[in-house]
mmCIF file of C-alpha atoms and ligand atoms in Angstrom:
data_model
loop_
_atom_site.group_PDB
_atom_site.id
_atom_site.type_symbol
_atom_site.label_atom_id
_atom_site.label_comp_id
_atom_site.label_asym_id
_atom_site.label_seq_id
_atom_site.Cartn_x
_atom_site.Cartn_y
_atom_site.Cartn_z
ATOM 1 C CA UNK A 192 17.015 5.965 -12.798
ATOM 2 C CA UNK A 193 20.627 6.392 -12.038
ATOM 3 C CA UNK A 194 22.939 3.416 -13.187
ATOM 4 C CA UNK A 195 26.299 4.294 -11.754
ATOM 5 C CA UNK A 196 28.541 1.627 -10.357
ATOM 6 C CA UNK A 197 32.431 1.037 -10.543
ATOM 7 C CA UNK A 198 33.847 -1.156 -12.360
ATOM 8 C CA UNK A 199 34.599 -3.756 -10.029
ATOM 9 C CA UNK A 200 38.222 -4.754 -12.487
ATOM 10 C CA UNK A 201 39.194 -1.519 -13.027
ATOM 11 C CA UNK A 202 42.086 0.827 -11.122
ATOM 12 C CA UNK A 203 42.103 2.813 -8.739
ATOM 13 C CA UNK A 204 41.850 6.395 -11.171
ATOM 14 C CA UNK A 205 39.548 4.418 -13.504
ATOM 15 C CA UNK A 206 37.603 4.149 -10.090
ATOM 16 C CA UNK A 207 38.029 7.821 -9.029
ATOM 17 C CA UNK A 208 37.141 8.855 -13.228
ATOM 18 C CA UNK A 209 33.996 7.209 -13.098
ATOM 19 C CA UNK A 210 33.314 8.900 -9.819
ATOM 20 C CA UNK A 211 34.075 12.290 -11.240
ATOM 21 C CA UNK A 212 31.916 11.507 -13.787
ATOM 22 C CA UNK A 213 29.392 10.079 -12.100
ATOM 23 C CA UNK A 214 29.120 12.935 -9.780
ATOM 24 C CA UNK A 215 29.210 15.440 -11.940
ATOM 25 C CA UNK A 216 26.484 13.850 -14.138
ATOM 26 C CA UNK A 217 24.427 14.022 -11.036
ATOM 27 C CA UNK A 218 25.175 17.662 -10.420
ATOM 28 C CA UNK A 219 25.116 19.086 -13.506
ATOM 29 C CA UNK A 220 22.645 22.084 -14.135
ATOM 30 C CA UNK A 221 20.867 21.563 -10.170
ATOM 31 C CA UNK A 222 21.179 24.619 -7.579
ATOM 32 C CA UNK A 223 20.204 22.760 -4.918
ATOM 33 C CA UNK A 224 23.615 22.444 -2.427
ATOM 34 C CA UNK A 225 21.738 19.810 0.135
ATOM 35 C CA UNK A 226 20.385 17.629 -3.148
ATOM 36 C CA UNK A 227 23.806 17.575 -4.642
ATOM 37 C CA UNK A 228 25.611 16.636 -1.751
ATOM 38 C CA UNK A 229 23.042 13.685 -0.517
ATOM 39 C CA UNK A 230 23.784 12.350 -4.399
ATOM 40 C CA UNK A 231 27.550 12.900 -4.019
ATOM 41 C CA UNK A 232 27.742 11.308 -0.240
ATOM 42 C CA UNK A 233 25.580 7.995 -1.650
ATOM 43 C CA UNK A 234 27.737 7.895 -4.909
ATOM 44 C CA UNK A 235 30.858 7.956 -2.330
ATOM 45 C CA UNK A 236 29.312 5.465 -0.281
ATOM 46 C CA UNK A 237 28.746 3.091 -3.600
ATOM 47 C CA UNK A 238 32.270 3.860 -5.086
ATOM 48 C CA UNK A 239 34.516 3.199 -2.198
ATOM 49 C CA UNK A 240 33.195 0.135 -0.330
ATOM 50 C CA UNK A 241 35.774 0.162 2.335
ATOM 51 C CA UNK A 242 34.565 3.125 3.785
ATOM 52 C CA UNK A 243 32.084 3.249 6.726
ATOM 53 C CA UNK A 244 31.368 6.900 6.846
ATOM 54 C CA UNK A 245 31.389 9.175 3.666
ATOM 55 C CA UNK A 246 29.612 12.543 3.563
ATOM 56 C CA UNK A 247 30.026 16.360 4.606
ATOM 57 C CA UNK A 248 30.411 19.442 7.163
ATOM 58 C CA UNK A 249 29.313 22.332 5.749
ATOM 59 C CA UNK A 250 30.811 25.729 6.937
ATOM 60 C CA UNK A 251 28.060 27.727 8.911
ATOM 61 C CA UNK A 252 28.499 31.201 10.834
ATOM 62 C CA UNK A 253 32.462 29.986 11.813
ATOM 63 C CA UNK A 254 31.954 26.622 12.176
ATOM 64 C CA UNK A 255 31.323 22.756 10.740
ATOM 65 C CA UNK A 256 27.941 21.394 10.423
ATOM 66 C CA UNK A 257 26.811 17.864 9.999
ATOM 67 C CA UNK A 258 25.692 17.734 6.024
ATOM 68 C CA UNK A 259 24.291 14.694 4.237
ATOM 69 C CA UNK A 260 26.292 11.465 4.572
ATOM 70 C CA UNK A 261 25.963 7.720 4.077
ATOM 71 C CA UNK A 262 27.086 5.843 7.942
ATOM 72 C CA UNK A 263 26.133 5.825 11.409
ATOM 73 C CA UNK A 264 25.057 9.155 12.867
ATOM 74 C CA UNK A 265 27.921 11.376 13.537
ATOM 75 C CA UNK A 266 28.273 14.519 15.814
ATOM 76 C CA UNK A 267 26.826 17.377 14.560
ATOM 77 C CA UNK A 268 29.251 20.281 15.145
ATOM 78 C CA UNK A 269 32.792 20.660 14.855
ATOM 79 C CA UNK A 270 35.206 23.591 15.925
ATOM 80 C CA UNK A 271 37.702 24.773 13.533
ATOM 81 C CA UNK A 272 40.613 23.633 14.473
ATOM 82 C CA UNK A 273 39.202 20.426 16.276
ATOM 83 C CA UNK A 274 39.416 17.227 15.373
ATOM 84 C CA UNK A 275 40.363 15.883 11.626
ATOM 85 C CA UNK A 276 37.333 17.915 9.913
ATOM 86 C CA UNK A 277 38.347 20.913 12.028
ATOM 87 C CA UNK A 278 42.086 20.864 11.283
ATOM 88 C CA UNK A 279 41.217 20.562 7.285
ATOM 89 C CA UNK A 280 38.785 23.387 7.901
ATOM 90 C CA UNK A 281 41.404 25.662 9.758
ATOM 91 C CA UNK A 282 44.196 24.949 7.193
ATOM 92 C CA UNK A 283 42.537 24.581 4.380
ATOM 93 C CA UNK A 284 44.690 21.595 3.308
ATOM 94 C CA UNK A 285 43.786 18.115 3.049
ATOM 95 C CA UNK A 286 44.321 15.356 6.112
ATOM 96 C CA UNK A 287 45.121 11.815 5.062
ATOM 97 C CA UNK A 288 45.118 10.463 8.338
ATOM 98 C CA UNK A 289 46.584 6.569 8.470
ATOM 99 C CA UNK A 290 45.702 5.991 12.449
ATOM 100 C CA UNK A 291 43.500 8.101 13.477
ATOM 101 C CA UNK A 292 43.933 6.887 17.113
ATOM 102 C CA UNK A 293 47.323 8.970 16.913
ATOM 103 C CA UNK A 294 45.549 12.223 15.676
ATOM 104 C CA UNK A 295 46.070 14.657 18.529
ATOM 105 C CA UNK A 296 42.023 15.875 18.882
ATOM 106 C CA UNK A 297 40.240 13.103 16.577
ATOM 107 C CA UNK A 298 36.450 13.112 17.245
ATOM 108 C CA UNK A 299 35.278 9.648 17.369
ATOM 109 C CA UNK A 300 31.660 9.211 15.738
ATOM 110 C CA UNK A 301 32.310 5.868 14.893
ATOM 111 C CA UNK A 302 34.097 3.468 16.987
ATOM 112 C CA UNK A 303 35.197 1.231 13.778
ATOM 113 C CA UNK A 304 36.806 4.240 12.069
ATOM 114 C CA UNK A 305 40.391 3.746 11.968
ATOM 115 C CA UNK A 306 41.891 5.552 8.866
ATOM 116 C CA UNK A 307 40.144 8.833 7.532
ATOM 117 C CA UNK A 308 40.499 11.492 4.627
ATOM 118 C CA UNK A 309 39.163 15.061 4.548
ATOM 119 C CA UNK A 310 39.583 17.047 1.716
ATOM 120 C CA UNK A 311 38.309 21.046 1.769
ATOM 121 C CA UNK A 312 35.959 22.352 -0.625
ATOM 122 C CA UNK A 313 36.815 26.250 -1.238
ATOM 123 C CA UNK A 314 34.799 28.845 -2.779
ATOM 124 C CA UNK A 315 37.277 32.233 -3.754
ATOM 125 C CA UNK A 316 39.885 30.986 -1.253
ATOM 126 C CA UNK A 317 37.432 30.342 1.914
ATOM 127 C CA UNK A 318 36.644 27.011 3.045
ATOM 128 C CA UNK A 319 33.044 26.028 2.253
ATOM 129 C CA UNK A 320 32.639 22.530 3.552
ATOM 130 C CA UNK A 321 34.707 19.836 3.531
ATOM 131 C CA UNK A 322 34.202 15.894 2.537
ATOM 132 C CA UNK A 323 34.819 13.324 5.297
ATOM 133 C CA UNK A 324 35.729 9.621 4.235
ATOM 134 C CA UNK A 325 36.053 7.604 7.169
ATOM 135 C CA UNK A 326 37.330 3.337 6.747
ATOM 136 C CA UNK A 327 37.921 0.775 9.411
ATOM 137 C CA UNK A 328 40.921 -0.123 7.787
ATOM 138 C CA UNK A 329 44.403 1.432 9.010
ATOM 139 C CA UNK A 330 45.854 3.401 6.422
ATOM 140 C CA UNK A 331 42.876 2.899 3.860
ATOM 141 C CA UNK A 332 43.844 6.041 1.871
ATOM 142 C CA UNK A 333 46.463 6.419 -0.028
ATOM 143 C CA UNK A 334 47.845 9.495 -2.553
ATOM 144 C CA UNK A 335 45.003 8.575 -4.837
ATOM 145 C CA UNK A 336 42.714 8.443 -2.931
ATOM 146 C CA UNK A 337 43.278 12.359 -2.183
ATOM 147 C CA UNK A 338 44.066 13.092 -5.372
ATOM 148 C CA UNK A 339 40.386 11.690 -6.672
ATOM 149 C CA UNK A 340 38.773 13.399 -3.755
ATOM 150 C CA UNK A 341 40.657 16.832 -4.498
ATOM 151 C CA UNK A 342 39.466 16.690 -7.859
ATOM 152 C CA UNK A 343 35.458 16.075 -6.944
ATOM 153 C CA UNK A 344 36.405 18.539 -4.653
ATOM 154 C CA UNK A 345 37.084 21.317 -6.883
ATOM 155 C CA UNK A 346 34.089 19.932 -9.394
ATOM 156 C CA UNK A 347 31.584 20.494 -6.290
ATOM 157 C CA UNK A 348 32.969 24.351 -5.124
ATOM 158 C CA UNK A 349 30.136 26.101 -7.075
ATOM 159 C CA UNK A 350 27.735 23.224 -6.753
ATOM 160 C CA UNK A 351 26.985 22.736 -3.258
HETATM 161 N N1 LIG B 495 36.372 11.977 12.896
HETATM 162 C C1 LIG B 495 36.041 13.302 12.502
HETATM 163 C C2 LIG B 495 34.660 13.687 12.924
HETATM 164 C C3 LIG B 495 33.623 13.420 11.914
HETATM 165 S S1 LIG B 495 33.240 11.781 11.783
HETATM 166 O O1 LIG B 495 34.382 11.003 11.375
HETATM 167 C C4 LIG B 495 31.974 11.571 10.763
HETATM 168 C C5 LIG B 495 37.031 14.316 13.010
HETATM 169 O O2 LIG B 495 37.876 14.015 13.852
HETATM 170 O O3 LIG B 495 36.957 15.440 12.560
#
């Protein structure tokens, strides 16, 4: 059995070390992409409470498929260049988005979302997949918040 859970007094990077950890505990020494993202999206979903959404698009043939994920069901292909996932995808840079209302193009899958962080996972430059975090809170994520996320990020590239 797995036994991972935040520590419900600690900081936000004590919260975002554990997760590394936690994740790549989970990770370590399996091939399987779709098994290591399901664990990473529920660990996500355990680890950062305020979030109603928290999983992945995966890059196939040119564009973003639905991967595994922990919230409501969510559309299942995105354009590059569309939406939040699609913007992170073309640029390959990260979107903290405060108000996602005001992002020119957001794709609503879930009404409640209000606030949402995507973070690219690259494999020799190329964007692989990237992780979506979605909260009903405005402005849920914060600098550390991407920071923690870059970091699993780059842990995941030749895991997934
Ligand atoms: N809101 C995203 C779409 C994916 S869902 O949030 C799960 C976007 O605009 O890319």
């Amino acid at each position: 059995m797995f036994d991972f859970s935040p520590d419900p007094n600690g900081s936000k990077a004590d919260l975002y070390r554990d997760l590394l950890a936690a994740a790549s505990a989970l990770t370590d020494g399996e091939r399987d992409g779709v098994a290591n993202m399901a664990n990473v999206a529920a660990l996500l979903g355990e680890f950062l409470p305020s979030c109603n959404w928290t999983g992945f698009y995966r890059m196939v043939n040119g564009e973003l498929v639905l991967g595994p994920f922990v919230g409501r069901p969510a559309c299942i292909r995105i354009p590059v260049g569309v939406g939040v996932c699609g913007a992170a995808a073309e640029t390959g840079q990260t979107q903290l988005v405060d108000d996602v209302h005001a992002f020119p193009g957001h794709i609503a899958c879930d009404a409640q979302s209000r606030s949402e962080l995507v973070v690219p996972i690259k494999q020799a430059g190329q964007v692989i997949a990237v992780i979506d975090l979605d909260s009903p809170d405005l402005a849920f994520f914060d600098e550390e918040d991407r920071d923690g996320i870059e970091a699993l990020a780059a842990m995941l590239a030749d895991r997934i």
